[in-house]
PDB file as gemmi writes it, atoms N, CA and C in Angstrom:
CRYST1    1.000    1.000    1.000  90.00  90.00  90.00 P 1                      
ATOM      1  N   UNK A   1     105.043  97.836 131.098  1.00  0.00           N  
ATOM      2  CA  UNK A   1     103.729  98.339 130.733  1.00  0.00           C  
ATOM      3  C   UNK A   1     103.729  98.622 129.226  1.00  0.00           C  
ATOM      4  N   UNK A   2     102.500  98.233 128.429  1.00  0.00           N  
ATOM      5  CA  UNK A   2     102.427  98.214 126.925  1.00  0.00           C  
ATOM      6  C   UNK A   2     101.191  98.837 126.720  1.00  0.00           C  
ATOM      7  N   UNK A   3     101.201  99.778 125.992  1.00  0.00           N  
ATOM      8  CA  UNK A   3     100.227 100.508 125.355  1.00  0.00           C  
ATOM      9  C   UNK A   3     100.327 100.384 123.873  1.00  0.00           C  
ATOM     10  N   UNK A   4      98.940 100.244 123.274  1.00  0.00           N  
ATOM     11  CA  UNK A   4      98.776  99.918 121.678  1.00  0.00           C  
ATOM     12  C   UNK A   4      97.290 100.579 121.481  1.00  0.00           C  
ATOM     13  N   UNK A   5      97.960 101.502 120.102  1.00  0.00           N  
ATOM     14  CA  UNK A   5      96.400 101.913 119.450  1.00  0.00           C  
ATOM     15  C   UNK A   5      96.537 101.641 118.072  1.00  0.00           C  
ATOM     16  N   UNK A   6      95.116 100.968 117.453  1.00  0.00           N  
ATOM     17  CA  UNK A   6      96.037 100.763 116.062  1.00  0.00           C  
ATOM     18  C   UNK A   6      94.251 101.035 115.750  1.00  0.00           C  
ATOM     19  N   UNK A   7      94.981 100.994 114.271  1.00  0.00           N  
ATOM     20  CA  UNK A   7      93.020 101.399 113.575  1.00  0.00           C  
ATOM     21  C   UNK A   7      92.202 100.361 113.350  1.00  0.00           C  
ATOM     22  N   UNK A   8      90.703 100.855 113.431  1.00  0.00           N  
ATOM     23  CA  UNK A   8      89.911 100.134 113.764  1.00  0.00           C  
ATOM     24  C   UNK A   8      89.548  99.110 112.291  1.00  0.00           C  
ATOM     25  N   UNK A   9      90.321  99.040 111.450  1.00  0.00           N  
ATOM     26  CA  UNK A   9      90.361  98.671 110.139  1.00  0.00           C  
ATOM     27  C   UNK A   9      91.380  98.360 109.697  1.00  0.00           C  
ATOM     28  N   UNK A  10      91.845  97.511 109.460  1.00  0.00           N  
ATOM     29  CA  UNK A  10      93.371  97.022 108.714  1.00  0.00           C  
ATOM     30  C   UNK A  10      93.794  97.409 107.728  1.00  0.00           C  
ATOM     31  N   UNK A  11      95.190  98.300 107.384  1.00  0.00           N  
ATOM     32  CA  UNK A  11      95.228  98.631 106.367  1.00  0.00           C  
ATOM     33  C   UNK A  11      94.966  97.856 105.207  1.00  0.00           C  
ATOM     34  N   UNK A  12      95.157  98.499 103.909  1.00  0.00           N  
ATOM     35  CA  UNK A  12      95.186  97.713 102.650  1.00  0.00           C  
ATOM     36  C   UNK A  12      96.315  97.909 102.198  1.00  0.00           C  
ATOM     37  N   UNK A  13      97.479  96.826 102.859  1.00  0.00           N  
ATOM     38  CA  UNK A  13      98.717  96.882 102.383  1.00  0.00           C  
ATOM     39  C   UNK A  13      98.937  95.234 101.445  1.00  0.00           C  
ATOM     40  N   UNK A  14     100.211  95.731 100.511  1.00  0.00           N  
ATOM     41  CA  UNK A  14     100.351  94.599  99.935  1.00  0.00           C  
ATOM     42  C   UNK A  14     101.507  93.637 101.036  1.00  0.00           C  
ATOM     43  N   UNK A  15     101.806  92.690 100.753  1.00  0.00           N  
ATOM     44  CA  UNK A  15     102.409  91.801 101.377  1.00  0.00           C  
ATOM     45  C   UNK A  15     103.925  92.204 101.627  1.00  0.00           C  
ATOM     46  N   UNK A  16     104.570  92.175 100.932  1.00  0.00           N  
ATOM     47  CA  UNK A  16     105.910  93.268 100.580  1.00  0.00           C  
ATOM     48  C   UNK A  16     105.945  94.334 102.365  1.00  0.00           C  
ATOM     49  N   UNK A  17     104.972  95.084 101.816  1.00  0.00           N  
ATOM     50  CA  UNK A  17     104.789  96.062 102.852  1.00  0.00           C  
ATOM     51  C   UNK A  17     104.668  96.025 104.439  1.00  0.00           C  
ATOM     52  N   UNK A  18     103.562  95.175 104.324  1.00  0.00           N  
ATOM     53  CA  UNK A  18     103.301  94.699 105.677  1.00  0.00           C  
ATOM     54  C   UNK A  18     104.444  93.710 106.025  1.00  0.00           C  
ATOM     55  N   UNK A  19     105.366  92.790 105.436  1.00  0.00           N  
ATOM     56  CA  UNK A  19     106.604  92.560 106.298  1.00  0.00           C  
ATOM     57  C   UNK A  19     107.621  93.726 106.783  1.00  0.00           C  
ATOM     58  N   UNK A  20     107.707  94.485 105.603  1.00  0.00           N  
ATOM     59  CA  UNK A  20     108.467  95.707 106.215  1.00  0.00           C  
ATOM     60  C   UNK A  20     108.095  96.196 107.039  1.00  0.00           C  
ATOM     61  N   UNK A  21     106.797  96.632 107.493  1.00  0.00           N  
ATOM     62  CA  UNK A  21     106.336  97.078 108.961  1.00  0.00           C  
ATOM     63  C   UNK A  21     106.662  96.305 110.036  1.00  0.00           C  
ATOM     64  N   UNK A  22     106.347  95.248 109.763  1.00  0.00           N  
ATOM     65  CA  UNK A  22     106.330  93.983 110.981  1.00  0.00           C  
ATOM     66  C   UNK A  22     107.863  93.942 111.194  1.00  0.00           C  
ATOM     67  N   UNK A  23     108.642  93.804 111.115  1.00  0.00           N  
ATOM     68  CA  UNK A  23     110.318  93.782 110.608  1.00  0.00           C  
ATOM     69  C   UNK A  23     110.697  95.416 111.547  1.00  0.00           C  
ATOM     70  N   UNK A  24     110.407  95.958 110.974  1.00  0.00           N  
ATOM     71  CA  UNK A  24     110.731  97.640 111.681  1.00  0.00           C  
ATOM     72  C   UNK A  24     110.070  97.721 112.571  1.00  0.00           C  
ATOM     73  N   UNK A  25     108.671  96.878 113.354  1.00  0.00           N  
ATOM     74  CA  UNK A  25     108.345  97.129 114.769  1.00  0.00           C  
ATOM     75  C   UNK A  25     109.124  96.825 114.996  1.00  0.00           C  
ATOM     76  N   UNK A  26     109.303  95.398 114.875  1.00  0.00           N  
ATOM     77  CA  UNK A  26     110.324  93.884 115.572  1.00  0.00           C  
ATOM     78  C   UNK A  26     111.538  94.797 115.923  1.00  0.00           C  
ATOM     79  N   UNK A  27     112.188  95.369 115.581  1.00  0.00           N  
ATOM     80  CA  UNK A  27     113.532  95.810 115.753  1.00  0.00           C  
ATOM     81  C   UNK A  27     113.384  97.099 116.349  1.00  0.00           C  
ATOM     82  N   UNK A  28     112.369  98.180 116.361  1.00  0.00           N  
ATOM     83  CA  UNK A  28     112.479  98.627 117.189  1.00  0.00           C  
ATOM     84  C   UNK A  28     112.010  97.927 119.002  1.00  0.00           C  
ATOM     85  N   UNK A  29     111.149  97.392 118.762  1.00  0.00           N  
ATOM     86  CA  UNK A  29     110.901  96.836 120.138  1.00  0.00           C  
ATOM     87  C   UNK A  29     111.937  95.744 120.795  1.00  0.00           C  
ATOM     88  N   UNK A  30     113.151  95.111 119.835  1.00  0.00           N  
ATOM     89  CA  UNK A  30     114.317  94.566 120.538  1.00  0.00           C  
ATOM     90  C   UNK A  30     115.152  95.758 120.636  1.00  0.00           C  
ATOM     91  N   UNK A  31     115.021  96.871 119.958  1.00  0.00           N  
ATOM     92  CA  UNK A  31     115.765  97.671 120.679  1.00  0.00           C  
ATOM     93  C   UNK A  31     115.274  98.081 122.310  1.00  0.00           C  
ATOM     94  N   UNK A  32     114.137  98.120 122.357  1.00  0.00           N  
ATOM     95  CA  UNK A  32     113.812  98.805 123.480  1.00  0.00           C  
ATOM     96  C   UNK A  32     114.191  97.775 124.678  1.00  0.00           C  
ATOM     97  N   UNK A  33     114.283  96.609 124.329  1.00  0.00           N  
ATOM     98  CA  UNK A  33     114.222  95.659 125.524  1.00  0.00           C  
ATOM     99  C   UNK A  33     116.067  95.272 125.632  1.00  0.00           C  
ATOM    100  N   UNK A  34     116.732  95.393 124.528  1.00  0.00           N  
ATOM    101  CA  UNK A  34     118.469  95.307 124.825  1.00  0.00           C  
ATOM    102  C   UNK A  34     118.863  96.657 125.375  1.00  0.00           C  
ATOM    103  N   UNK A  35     118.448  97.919 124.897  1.00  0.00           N  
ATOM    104  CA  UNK A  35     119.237  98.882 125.402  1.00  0.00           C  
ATOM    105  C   UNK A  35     118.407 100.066 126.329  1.00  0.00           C  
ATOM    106  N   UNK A  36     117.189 100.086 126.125  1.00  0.00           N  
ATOM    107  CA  UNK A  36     116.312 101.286 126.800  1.00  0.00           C  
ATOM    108  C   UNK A  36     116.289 101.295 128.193  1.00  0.00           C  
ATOM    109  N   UNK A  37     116.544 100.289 128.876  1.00  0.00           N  
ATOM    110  CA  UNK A  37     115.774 100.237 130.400  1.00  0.00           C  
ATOM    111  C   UNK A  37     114.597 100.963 130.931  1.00  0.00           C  
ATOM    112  N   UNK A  38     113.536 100.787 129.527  1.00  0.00           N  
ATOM    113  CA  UNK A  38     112.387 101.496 129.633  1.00  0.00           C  
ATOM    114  C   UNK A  38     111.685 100.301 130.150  1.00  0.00           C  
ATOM    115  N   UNK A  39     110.210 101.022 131.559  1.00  0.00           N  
ATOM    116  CA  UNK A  39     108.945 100.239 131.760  1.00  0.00           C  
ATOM    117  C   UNK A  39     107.751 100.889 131.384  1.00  0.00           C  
ATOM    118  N   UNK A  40     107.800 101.893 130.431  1.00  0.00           N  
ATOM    119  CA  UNK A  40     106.603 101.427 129.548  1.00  0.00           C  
ATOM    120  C   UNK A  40     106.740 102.110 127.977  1.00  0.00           C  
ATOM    121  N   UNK A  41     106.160 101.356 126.955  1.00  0.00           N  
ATOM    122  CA  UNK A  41     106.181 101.579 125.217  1.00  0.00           C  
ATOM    123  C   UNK A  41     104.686 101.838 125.136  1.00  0.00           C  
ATOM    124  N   UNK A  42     104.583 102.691 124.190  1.00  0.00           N  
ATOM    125  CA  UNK A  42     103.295 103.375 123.549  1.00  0.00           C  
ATOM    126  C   UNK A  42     103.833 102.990 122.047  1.00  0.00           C  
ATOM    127  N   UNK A  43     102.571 102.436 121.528  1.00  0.00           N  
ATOM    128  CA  UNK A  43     102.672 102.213 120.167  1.00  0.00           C  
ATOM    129  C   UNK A  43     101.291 102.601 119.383  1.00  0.00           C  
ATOM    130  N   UNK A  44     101.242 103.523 118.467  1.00  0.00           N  
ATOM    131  CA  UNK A  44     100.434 103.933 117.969  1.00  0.00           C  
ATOM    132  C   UNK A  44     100.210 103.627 116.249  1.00  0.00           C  
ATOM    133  N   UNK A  45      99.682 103.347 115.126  1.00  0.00           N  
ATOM    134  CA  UNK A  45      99.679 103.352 114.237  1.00  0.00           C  
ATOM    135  C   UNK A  45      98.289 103.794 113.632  1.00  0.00           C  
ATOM    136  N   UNK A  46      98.340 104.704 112.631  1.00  0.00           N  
ATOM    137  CA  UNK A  46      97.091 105.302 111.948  1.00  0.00           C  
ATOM    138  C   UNK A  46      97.445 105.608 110.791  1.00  0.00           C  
ATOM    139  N   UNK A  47      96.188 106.008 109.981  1.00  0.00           N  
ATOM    140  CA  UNK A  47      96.646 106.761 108.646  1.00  0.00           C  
ATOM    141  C   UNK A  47      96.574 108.150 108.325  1.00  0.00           C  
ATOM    142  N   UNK A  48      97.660 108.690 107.345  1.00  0.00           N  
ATOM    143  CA  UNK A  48      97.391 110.321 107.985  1.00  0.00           C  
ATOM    144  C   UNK A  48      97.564 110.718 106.122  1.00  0.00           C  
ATOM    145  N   UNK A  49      97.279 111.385 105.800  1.00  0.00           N  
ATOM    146  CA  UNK A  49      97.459 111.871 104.306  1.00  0.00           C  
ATOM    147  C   UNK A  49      98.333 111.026 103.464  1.00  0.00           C  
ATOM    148  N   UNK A  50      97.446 109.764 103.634  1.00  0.00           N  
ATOM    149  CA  UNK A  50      97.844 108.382 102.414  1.00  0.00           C  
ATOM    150  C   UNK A  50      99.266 107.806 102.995  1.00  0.00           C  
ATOM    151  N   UNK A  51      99.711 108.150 104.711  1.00  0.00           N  
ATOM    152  CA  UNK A  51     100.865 107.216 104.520  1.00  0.00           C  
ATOM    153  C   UNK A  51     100.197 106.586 105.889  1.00  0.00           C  
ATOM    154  N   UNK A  52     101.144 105.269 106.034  1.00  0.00           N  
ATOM    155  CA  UNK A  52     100.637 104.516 106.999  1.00  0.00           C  
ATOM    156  C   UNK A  52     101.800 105.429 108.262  1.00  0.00           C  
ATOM    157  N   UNK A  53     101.838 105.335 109.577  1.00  0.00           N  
ATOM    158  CA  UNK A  53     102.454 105.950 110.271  1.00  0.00           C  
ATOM    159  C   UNK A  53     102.189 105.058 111.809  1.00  0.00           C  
ATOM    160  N   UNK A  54     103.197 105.090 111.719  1.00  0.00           N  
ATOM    161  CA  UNK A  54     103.572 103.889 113.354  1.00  0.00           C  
ATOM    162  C   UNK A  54     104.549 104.526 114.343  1.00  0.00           C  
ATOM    163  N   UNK A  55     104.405 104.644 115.191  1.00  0.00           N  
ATOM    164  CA  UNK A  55     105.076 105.274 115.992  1.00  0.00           C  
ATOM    165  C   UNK A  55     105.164 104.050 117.736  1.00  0.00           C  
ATOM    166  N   UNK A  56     106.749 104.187 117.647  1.00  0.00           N  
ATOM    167  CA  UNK A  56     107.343 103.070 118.947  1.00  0.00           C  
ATOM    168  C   UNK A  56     107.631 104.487 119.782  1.00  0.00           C  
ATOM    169  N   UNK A  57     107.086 104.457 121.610  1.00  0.00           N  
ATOM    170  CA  UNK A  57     107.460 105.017 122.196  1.00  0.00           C  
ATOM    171  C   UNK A  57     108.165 104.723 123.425  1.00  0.00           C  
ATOM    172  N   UNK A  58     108.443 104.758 123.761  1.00  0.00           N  
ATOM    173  CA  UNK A  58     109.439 104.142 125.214  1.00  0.00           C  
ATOM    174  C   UNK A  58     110.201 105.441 126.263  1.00  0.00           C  
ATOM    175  N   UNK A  59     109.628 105.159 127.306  1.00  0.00           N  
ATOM    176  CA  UNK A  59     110.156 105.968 128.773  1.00  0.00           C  
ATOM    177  C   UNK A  59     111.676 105.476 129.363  1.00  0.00           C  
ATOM    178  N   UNK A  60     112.401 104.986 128.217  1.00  0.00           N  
ATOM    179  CA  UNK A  60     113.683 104.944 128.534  1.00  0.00           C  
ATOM    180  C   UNK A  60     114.942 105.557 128.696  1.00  0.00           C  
ATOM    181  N   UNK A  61     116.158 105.095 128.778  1.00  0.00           N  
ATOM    182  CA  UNK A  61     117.492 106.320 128.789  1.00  0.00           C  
ATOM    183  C   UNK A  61     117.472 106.683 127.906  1.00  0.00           C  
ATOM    184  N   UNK A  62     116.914 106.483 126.408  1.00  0.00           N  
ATOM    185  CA  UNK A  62     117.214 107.344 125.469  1.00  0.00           C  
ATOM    186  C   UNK A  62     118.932 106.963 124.802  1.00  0.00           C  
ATOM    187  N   UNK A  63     119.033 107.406 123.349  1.00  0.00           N  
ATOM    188  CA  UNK A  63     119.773 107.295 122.434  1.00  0.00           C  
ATOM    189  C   UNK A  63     120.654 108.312 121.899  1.00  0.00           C  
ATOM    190  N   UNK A  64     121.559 108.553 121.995  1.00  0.00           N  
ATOM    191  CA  UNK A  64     122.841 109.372 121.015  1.00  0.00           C  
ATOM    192  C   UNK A  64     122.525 109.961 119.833  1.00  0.00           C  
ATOM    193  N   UNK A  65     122.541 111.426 119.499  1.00  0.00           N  
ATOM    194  CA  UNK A  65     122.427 111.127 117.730  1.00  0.00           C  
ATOM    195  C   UNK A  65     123.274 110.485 116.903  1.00  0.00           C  
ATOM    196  N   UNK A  66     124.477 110.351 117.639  1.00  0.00           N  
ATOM    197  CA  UNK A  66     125.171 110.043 116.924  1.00  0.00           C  
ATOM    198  C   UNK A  66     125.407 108.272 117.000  1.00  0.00           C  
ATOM    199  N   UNK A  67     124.400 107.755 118.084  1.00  0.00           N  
ATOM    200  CA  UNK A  67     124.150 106.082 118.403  1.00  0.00           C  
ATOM    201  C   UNK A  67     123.428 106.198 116.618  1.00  0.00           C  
ATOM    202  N   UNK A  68     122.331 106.887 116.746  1.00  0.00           N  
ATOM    203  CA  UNK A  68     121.413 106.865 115.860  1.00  0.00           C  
ATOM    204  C   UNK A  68     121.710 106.904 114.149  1.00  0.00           C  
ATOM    205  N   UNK A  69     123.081 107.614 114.021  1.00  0.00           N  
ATOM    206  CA  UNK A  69     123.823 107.309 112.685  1.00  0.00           C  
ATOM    207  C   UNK A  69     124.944 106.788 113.001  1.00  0.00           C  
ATOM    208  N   UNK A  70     125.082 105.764 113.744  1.00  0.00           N  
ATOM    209  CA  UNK A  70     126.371 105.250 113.513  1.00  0.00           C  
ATOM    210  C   UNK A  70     126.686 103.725 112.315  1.00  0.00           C  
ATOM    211  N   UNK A  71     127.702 104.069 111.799  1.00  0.00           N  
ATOM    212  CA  UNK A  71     127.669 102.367 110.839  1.00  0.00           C  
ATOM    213  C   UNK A  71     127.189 101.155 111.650  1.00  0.00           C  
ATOM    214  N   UNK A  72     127.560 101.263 112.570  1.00  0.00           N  
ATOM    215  CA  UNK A  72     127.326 100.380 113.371  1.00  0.00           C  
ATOM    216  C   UNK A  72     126.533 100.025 113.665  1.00  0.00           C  
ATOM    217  N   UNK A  73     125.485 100.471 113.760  1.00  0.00           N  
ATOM    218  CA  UNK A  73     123.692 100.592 113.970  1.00  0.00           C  
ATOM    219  C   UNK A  73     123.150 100.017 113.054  1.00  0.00           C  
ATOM    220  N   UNK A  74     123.645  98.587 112.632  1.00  0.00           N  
ATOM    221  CA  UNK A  74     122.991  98.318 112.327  1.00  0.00           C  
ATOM    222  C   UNK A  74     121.314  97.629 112.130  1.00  0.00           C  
ATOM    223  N   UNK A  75     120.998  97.724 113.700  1.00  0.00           N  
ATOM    224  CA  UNK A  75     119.563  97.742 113.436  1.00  0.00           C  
ATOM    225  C   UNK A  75     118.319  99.258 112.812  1.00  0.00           C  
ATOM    226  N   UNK A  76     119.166 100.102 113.427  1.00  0.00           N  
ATOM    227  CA  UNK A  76     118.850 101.311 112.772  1.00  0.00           C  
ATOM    228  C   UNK A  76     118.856 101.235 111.332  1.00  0.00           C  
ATOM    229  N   UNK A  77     119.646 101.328 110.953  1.00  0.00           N  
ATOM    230  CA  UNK A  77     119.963 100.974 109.460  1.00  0.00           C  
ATOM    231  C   UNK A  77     119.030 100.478 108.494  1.00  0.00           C  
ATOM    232  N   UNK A  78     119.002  99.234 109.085  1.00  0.00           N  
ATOM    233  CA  UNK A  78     118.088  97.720 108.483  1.00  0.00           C  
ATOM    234  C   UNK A  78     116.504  98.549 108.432  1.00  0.00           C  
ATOM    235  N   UNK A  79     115.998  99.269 109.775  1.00  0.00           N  
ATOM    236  CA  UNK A  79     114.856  99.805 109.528  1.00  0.00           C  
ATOM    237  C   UNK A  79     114.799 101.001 108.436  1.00  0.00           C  
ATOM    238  N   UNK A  80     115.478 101.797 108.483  1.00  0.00           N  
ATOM    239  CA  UNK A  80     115.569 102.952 107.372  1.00  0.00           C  
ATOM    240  C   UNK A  80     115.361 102.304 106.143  1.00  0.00           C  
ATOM    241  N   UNK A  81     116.512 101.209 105.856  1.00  0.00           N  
ATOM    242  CA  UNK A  81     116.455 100.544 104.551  1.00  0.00           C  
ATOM    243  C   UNK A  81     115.111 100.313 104.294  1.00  0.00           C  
ATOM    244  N   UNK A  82     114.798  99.241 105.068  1.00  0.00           N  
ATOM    245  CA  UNK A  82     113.368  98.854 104.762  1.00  0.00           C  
ATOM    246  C   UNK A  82     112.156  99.954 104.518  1.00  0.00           C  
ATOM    247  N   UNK A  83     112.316 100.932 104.837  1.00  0.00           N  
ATOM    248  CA  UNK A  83     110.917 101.873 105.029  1.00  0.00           C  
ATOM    249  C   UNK A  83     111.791 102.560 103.537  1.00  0.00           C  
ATOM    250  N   UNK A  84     112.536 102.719 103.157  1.00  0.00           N  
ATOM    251  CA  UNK A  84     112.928 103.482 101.804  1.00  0.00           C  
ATOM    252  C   UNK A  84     112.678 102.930 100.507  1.00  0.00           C  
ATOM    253  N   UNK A  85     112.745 101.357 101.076  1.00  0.00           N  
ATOM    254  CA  UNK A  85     112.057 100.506  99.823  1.00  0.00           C  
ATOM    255  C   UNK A  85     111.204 101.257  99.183  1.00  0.00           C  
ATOM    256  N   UNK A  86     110.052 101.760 100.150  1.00  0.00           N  
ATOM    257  CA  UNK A  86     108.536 101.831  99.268  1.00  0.00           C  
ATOM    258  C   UNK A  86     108.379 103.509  99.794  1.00  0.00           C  
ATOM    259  N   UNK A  87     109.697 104.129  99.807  1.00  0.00           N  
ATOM    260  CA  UNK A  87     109.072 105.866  99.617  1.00  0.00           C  
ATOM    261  C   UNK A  87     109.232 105.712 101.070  1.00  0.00           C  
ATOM    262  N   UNK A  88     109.519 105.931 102.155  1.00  0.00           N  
ATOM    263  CA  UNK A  88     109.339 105.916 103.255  1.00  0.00           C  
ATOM    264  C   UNK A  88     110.335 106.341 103.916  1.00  0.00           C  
ATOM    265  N   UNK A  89     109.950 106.240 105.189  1.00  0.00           N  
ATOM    266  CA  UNK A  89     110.758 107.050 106.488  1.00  0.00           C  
ATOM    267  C   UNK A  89     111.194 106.527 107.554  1.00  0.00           C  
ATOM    268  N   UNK A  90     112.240 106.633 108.137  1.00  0.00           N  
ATOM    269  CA  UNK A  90     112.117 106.345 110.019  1.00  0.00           C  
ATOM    270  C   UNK A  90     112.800 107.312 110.519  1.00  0.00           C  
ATOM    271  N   UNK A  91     112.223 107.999 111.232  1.00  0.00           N  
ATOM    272  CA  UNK A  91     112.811 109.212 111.816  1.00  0.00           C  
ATOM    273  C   UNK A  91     112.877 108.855 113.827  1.00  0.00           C  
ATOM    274  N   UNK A  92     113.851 108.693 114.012  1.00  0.00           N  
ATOM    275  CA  UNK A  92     114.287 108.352 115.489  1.00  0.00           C  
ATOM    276  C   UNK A  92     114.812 110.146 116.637  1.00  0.00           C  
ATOM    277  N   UNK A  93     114.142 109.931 117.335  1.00  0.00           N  
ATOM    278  CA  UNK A  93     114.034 111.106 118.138  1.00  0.00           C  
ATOM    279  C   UNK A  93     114.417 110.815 119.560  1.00  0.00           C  
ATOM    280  N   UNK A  94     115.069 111.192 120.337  1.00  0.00           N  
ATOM    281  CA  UNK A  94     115.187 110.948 121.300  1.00  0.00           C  
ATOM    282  C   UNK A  94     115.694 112.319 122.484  1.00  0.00           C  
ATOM    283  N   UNK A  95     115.335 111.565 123.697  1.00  0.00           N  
ATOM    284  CA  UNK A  95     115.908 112.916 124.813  1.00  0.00           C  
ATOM    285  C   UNK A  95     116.541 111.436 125.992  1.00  0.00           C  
ATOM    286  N   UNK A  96     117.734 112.397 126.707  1.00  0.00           N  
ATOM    287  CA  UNK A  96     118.068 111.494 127.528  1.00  0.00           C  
ATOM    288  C   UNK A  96     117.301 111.209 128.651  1.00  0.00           C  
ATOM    289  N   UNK A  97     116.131 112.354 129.106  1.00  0.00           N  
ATOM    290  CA  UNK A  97     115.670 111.961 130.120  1.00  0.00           C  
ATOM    291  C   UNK A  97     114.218 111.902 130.205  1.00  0.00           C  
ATOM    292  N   UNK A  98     113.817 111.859 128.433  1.00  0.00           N  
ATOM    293  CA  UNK A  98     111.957 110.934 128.184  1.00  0.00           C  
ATOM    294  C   UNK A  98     112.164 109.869 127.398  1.00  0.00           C  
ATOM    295  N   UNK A  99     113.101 109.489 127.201  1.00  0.00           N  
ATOM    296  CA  UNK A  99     113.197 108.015 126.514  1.00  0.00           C  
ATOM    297  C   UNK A  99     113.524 108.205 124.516  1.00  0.00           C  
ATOM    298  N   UNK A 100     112.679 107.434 123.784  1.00  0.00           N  
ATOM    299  CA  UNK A 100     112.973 107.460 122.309  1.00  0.00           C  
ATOM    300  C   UNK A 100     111.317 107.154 121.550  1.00  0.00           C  
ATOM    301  N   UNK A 101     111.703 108.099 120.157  1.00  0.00           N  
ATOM    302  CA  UNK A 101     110.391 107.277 119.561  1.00  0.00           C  
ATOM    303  C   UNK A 101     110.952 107.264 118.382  1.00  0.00           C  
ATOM    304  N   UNK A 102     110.315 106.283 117.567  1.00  0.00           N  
ATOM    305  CA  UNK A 102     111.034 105.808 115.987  1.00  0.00           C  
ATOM    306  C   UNK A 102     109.340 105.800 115.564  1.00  0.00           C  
ATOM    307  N   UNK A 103     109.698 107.034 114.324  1.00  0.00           N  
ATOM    308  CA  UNK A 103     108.157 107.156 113.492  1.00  0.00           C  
ATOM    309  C   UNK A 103     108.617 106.651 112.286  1.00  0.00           C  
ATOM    310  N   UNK A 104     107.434 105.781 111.688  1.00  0.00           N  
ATOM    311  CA  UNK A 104     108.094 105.397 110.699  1.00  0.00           C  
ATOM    312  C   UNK A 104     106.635 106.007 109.438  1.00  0.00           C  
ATOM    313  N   UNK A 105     106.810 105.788 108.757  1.00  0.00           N  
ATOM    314  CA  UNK A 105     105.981 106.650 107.586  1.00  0.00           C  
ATOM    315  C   UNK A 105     106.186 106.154 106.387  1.00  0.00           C  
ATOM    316  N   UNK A 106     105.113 105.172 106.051  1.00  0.00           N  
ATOM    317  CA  UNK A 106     105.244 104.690 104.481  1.00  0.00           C  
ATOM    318  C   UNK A 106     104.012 105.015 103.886  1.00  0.00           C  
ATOM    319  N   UNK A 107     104.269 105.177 102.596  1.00  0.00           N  
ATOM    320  CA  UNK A 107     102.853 105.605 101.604  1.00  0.00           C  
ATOM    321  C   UNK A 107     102.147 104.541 101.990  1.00  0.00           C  
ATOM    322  N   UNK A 108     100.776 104.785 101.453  1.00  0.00           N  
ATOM    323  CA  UNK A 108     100.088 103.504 101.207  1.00  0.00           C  
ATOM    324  C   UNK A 108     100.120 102.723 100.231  1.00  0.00           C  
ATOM    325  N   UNK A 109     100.122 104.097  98.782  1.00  0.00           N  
ATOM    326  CA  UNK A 109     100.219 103.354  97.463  1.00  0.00           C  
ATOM    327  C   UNK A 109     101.212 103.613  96.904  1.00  0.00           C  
TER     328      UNK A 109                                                      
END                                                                             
């Protein structure tokens, strides 16, 4: 089951940007399908005091903090990188028994 809310207006991102988003869904949503054994993702994206903000949710087993900084992680990683490019965030949250969400938070400008 897939849930999506996104705004009724497309951001005004430059090109740069909008791959980095697209790139940091992408990888969170192969995360959800290699390791979550979640059946259903909520995905939300809006704008909130000039940053863009996306949020992956999933009713799965949930993640380690210490899955979540490990070297090894590197898909974790790859998303942080990318959202730091341009001022940005991914903040990964999880419980073992409501699943995970990865917010990610980039300026606009």
């Amino acid at each position: 089951d897939f849930e999506i809310s996104l705004p009724k207006e497309e951001p005004d991102l430059e090109r740069d940007k909008l791959t980095a988003i697209f790139r940091i869904f992408q990888e969170a949503l192969t995360n959800v399908a290699r390791h979550a054994n979640a059946t259903k993702v909520f995905v939300t994206m809006n704008e909130f005091k000039n940053n863009l903000i996306l949020e992956i949710k999933d009713n799965g087993k949930g993640i380690t903090q210490s899955q979540v900084n490990s070297p090894k992680s590197l898909g974790v990683l790859g998303m942080k990188e990318r959202a730091l490019v341009f001022g940005g965030t991914v903040i990964i949250k999880s419980s073992m028994k409501s699943g995970t969400t990865v917010r990610v938070e980039i300026p606009l400008e």
